[in-house]
Structure formats: C-alpha cells, structure tokens
C-alpha cells in the first residue's frame, strides 16, 4: 500500500495530465461529429481486425472438421451421380441404389515400386470388402485387395497386376488400363481399336464393362498414341488426373449388384 501511495505522489503531475487530457478528448469527441465519427471508425477497425485474426485462427483449427463435412456432402452427391438414371433426375429412391459410397483417409501410399499399394483408415467394421473401387475427387485410384476390421489395402493403378476397363470419353471404344512402371503420373491404355479417331488431350474414363467402377469416372488425358506391333490396336500413354504422390481423402465405391452379376456370369460360363 505504501508503494502505491509513493507511486501516486511521485507521478502526480503526469497522472493529472493524463486524466485532464482524457477528459478533454472525451468532450471533443462527444461535441464534434467529425471527431466522433473518426474515433468510432478507428475503434471499429481495430476491433474488426482483432475479430478477423481470432476468426482466422479458429477457422484454421476447424479445417479438419470442415473437411469432414465436405467429404460427407461429396459422398452424398457422388452417390446421386453414380445412381442417377436420367440427366434431369432430382431425387432417387434409396432402396433402388446400385452404388453405395464410403469415405476414408490414406494412411500409407507407395508409388515407386512395380507393385504399389495404398492403406486406408477404414475396414470391415465400416463394411469395406474386397474388389470395391477407390477414387478421389479427380479420378480413379485403385481397387480394394484385402481388408482387416479397421484397415484396407488398395491395389493402386500403379501396379503391374492392375487391369481396369477404360474407354475414350464419349465413345464406345475401350481397352485395358495397365502400368508399365516407368512414370508414376502416366499409365497405359492398351488394345484400343485403331478405328477410333484419337488426338493428344482426349479424355479417358472408366468403361461400362466393369462391375467395380461406374462408367465415365475420369482417369486422365491422352499424352501419346502408338500402334502395337501388329498395327491393329493402339497403345496409349495416359497422363493421370490424380497426383499419385499426394493423396489424402478417398471415396470407396460398393457396387451393390456386383455379386449378383458375377454369380450370373459364372453360371453362364459353366453352362458353356
């Protein structure tokens, strides 16, 4: 207490000056509209800057939650897209869906070995099964090869064992999508009929002959066109839409009618 009294006595002149100046400024701001508006504009600017900085910080730490919401929304939209029967569809009966979409995060990704695999953060507990298709927002990624209760291993399209039906967009000319191991951003579409007219930059999408992927999912664009040794088919280099070195969030596609289709095909083959 003695120190406070000593401080007030020692700085009494300065404190009196600050007090009188504050009173004078208050009267000036209150009695003059120009000073009043400038004062409140300045205070609003300062408080607004503080609120904006605070909001930026909170928004940054909330990005993960926002990403989850966006993924859920995109999952619903993709489900509608893959299951629509007409271009003008507004709503669909969920009991007649052909595809069910799940979301997951990549926890491990390889892309430099001849046979590359991707590990996902979901598994059997979330209904994930072998032979489901895996895509990103940009295009196809691979096919589920094995699962455990909590995790999933995906055979990447950058895998010498991978073979996926694909076609040139807006045509019915198709081939097999494979990988020659040379570049992680380029795959090959082989055995495409030379009857089709091709040019560099044309888009390649999934074909209709797959029981794993819906038709017309993006894959990439034509980089180079070659005729095979028999000169009967094209072998095409495809630049992928996906950056296979930087993948985080994915969608898993469950074709609900796949087992029935496979069973019917198996029975037909056995009859032959």
Coordinates of C-alpha atoms in Angstrom, one line a residue:
X1 CA 0.0 0.0 0.0
X2 CA 2.8 2.4 0.9
X3 CA 4.4 1.7 -2.5
X4 CA 1.2 2.6 -4.3
X5 CA 0.9 5.9 -2.4
X6 CA 4.6 6.7 -3.1
X7 CA 4.0 6.0 -6.8
X8 CA 0.9 8.3 -7.0
X9 CA 2.8 11.1 -5.2
X10 CA 5.9 10.7 -7.4
X11 CA 3.9 10.8 -10.7
X12 CA 1.0 13.0 -9.6
X13 CA 1.7 15.7 -12.2
X14 CA 1.9 13.1 -15.1
X15 CA -1.3 11.3 -13.9
X16 CA -3.1 14.6 -13.5
X17 CA -2.1 15.5 -17.1
X18 CA -3.3 12.1 -18.5
X19 CA -6.6 12.5 -16.6
X20 CA -7.2 16.0 -17.9
X21 CA -6.2 15.1 -21.5
X22 CA -8.6 12.1 -21.4
X23 CA -11.5 14.3 -20.2
X24 CA -10.7 16.9 -22.9
X25 CA -10.6 14.2 -25.6
X26 CA -13.9 12.8 -24.4
X27 CA -15.6 16.2 -24.6
X28 CA -14.0 16.9 -28.0
X29 CA -15.2 13.5 -29.5
X30 CA -18.7 14.0 -27.9
X31 CA -19.2 17.5 -29.1
X32 CA -17.8 17.4 -32.6
X33 CA -19.4 15.0 -35.2
X34 CA -16.2 14.7 -37.2
X35 CA -14.1 13.7 -34.3
X36 CA -16.9 11.4 -33.1
X37 CA -17.0 9.5 -36.5
X38 CA -13.2 9.2 -36.8
X39 CA -13.0 7.8 -33.3
X40 CA -15.6 5.2 -33.7
X41 CA -14.3 4.3 -37.2
X42 CA -10.9 3.7 -35.8
X43 CA -12.2 1.7 -32.9
X44 CA -14.3 -0.4 -35.3
X45 CA -11.3 -1.0 -37.5
X46 CA -9.2 -2.2 -34.5
X47 CA -11.9 -4.4 -33.1
X48 CA -12.7 -5.7 -36.5
X49 CA -9.0 -6.6 -37.1
X50 CA -8.9 -8.4 -33.8
X51 CA -12.1 -10.4 -34.5
X52 CA -10.8 -11.2 -38.0
X53 CA -7.5 -12.5 -36.6
X54 CA -9.4 -14.5 -34.0
X55 CA -11.7 -15.9 -36.6
X56 CA -8.7 -16.9 -38.9
X57 CA -7.1 -18.8 -36.0
X58 CA -10.3 -20.6 -35.1
X59 CA -11.0 -21.3 -38.7
X60 CA -7.6 -22.8 -39.2
X61 CA -8.0 -25.2 -36.3
X62 CA -11.5 -26.1 -37.5
X63 CA -10.3 -27.1 -41.0
X64 CA -10.3 -30.8 -40.2
X65 CA -13.9 -30.7 -39.1
X66 CA -14.9 -28.7 -42.2
X67 CA -13.1 -31.1 -44.5
X68 CA -15.1 -34.0 -42.9
X69 CA -18.4 -32.2 -43.6
X70 CA -17.3 -31.5 -47.2
X71 CA -16.4 -35.2 -47.7
X72 CA -19.8 -36.3 -46.3
X73 CA -21.5 -33.9 -48.7
X74 CA -19.5 -35.0 -51.6
X75 CA -20.2 -38.6 -50.7
X76 CA -23.9 -38.0 -51.0
X77 CA -23.5 -36.1 -54.3
X78 CA -21.4 -38.8 -55.8
X79 CA -23.9 -41.4 -54.7
X80 CA -26.6 -39.4 -56.5
X81 CA -24.4 -39.1 -59.6
X82 CA -23.5 -42.7 -59.8
X83 CA -27.0 -43.9 -59.3
X84 CA -28.9 -41.5 -61.5
X85 CA -30.8 -42.9 -64.5
X86 CA -31.5 -39.6 -66.3
X87 CA -29.8 -36.3 -66.5
X88 CA -32.7 -34.4 -65.1
X89 CA -33.2 -36.5 -62.0
X90 CA -33.9 -34.6 -58.8
X91 CA -34.3 -37.3 -56.2
X92 CA -33.9 -41.1 -56.1
X93 CA -35.4 -44.0 -54.2
X94 CA -32.6 -45.2 -51.9
X95 CA -34.0 -48.7 -52.0
X96 CA -33.0 -49.0 -55.6
X97 CA -29.5 -47.7 -55.4
X98 CA -26.8 -49.5 -57.4
X99 CA -23.8 -47.9 -55.7
X100 CA -23.0 -47.1 -52.1
X101 CA -20.2 -44.6 -51.3
X102 CA -17.9 -44.6 -48.2
X103 CA -15.2 -42.1 -47.3
X104 CA -11.7 -42.8 -45.9
X105 CA -8.3 -41.3 -45.4
X106 CA -5.0 -42.6 -46.8
X107 CA -2.5 -43.5 -44.1
X108 CA 0.1 -45.0 -46.3
X109 CA 0.8 -44.7 -50.0
X110 CA 3.5 -46.2 -52.3
X111 CA 4.1 -45.2 -55.9
X112 CA 7.7 -46.1 -56.9
X113 CA 7.7 -49.9 -56.7
X114 CA 6.4 -52.2 -59.5
X115 CA 3.5 -53.2 -57.4
X116 CA 2.2 -50.3 -55.3
X117 CA -0.4 -50.4 -52.6
X118 CA -2.4 -47.8 -50.5
X119 CA -3.5 -48.3 -46.9
X120 CA -6.8 -46.7 -45.9
X121 CA -8.2 -45.8 -42.4
X122 CA -11.4 -48.0 -42.7
X123 CA -12.0 -51.7 -42.9
X124 CA -14.5 -54.5 -42.4
X125 CA -16.1 -52.7 -39.5
X126 CA -17.2 -50.0 -41.9
X127 CA -18.5 -52.5 -44.5
X128 CA -15.5 -52.4 -46.8
X129 CA -14.9 -55.6 -48.9
X130 CA -12.6 -56.9 -51.5
X131 CA -13.0 -55.7 -55.1
X132 CA -14.6 -52.3 -54.2
X133 CA -13.4 -49.4 -56.4
X134 CA -11.5 -46.5 -54.8
X135 CA -11.4 -43.0 -56.3
X136 CA -10.6 -39.4 -55.4
X137 CA -12.3 -36.2 -56.4
X138 CA -10.2 -36.2 -59.5
X139 CA -10.4 -39.8 -60.7
X140 CA -9.8 -43.5 -60.1
X141 CA -7.2 -44.7 -57.6
X142 CA -7.4 -48.4 -57.4
X143 CA -9.3 -51.5 -56.2
X144 CA -9.6 -52.9 -52.7
X145 CA -7.4 -56.0 -52.4
X146 CA -7.7 -57.0 -48.8
X147 CA -9.3 -55.8 -45.5
X148 CA -9.0 -56.2 -41.8
X149 CA -11.5 -55.0 -39.2
X150 CA -10.0 -51.5 -39.1
X151 CA -7.9 -51.1 -42.3
X152 CA -8.0 -51.6 -46.0
X153 CA -5.2 -52.4 -48.6
X154 CA -5.9 -51.0 -52.1
X155 CA -4.1 -52.2 -55.2
X156 CA -3.1 -48.9 -56.8
X157 CA -3.5 -48.4 -60.5
X158 CA 0.3 -48.0 -60.3
X159 CA 0.6 -51.8 -60.0
X160 CA 1.7 -54.3 -62.7
X161 CA -1.1 -56.6 -61.6
X162 CA -3.8 -53.9 -62.1
X163 CA -6.1 -54.2 -65.2
X164 CA -9.1 -51.9 -65.4
X165 CA -11.6 -51.4 -68.2
X166 CA -11.4 -47.9 -69.7
X167 CA -12.5 -46.1 -72.8
X168 CA -12.1 -42.9 -74.8
X169 CA -14.8 -40.4 -73.5
X170 CA -18.0 -40.0 -75.5
X171 CA -17.2 -43.2 -77.5
X172 CA -17.7 -46.9 -77.1
X173 CA -14.1 -47.7 -77.9
X174 CA -12.4 -49.3 -74.9
X175 CA -9.3 -51.1 -73.8
X176 CA -7.4 -52.2 -70.6
X177 CA -5.7 -49.7 -68.3
X178 CA -2.3 -51.0 -67.2
X179 CA 1.0 -49.6 -65.9
X180 CA 4.5 -50.1 -67.4
X181 CA 6.3 -48.9 -64.2
X182 CA 8.2 -46.1 -66.0
X183 CA 6.4 -43.0 -64.6
X184 CA 4.2 -42.5 -61.6
X185 CA 1.9 -40.0 -63.4
X186 CA 1.5 -42.0 -66.6
X187 CA -0.4 -45.2 -67.3
X188 CA -1.2 -47.1 -70.5
X189 CA -4.5 -47.9 -72.2
X190 CA -3.8 -50.9 -74.5
X191 CA -5.7 -52.9 -77.1
X192 CA -7.8 -50.0 -78.3
X193 CA -9.2 -50.5 -81.8
X194 CA -7.4 -48.3 -84.4
X195 CA -10.8 -47.5 -85.9
X196 CA -11.3 -44.8 -83.3
X197 CA -10.1 -41.3 -84.1
X198 CA -7.7 -40.1 -81.4
X199 CA -5.7 -37.0 -80.6
X200 CA -3.5 -35.8 -77.8
X201 CA -5.5 -34.3 -75.0
X202 CA -8.6 -36.5 -75.4
X203 CA -10.1 -37.7 -72.0
X204 CA -10.0 -41.3 -70.8
X205 CA -12.7 -42.5 -68.4
X206 CA -13.8 -45.8 -66.9
X207 CA -15.7 -48.1 -69.3
X208 CA -19.1 -49.8 -69.0
X209 CA -17.7 -53.3 -68.8
X210 CA -16.6 -53.1 -65.2
X211 CA -18.6 -54.4 -62.2
X212 CA -16.4 -52.4 -59.9
X213 CA -16.5 -48.8 -61.2
X214 CA -19.4 -46.8 -62.6
X215 CA -19.0 -45.7 -66.1
X216 CA -17.4 -42.3 -67.0
X217 CA -15.2 -41.8 -63.9
X218 CA -12.2 -39.6 -65.0
X219 CA -8.8 -41.2 -65.4
X220 CA -6.6 -38.8 -67.4
X221 CA -5.8 -37.4 -70.8
X222 CA -4.0 -38.9 -73.8
X223 CA -0.3 -38.0 -73.8
X224 CA 1.0 -40.2 -76.7
X225 CA -0.5 -42.7 -79.2
X226 CA 1.3 -45.7 -80.5
X227 CA 0.4 -48.6 -82.8
X228 CA 1.3 -52.0 -81.4
X229 CA 3.5 -54.4 -83.3
X230 CA 0.5 -55.9 -85.2
X231 CA -0.7 -52.4 -86.1
X232 CA -4.2 -53.5 -85.3
X233 CA -4.6 -51.7 -82.0
X234 CA -3.5 -48.5 -80.3
X235 CA -1.3 -48.5 -77.1
X236 CA -1.9 -45.1 -75.5
X237 CA 0.0 -43.2 -72.8
X238 CA -2.4 -41.5 -70.3
X239 CA -1.4 -38.6 -68.1
X240 CA -3.4 -39.2 -64.8
X241 CA -5.6 -36.5 -63.3
X242 CA -4.6 -37.8 -59.9
X243 CA -1.3 -36.7 -58.3
X244 CA -0.4 -40.2 -57.1
X245 CA 2.2 -38.8 -54.8
X246 CA -0.2 -36.6 -52.9
X247 CA -3.4 -38.4 -51.9
X248 CA -5.3 -37.8 -48.6
X249 CA -9.1 -38.3 -48.8
X250 CA -10.7 -41.0 -51.0
X251 CA -14.1 -42.5 -51.8
X252 CA -14.8 -46.2 -51.8
X253 CA -17.5 -47.5 -54.2
X254 CA -19.6 -50.5 -53.4
X255 CA -21.4 -51.8 -56.4
X256 CA -24.4 -53.4 -54.7
X257 CA -25.4 -55.6 -57.6
X258 CA -21.8 -56.8 -58.3
X259 CA -22.2 -60.2 -56.6
X260 CA -25.4 -61.0 -58.4
X261 CA -23.8 -60.0 -61.8
X262 CA -20.7 -62.2 -61.1
X263 CA -22.8 -65.1 -60.0
X264 CA -24.9 -64.9 -63.2
X265 CA -21.8 -64.7 -65.3
X266 CA -20.2 -67.7 -63.6
X267 CA -23.4 -69.8 -64.1
X268 CA -23.4 -68.8 -67.8
X269 CA -19.8 -69.7 -68.2
X270 CA -20.4 -73.1 -66.5
X271 CA -23.2 -73.9 -68.9
X272 CA -21.0 -73.2 -71.9

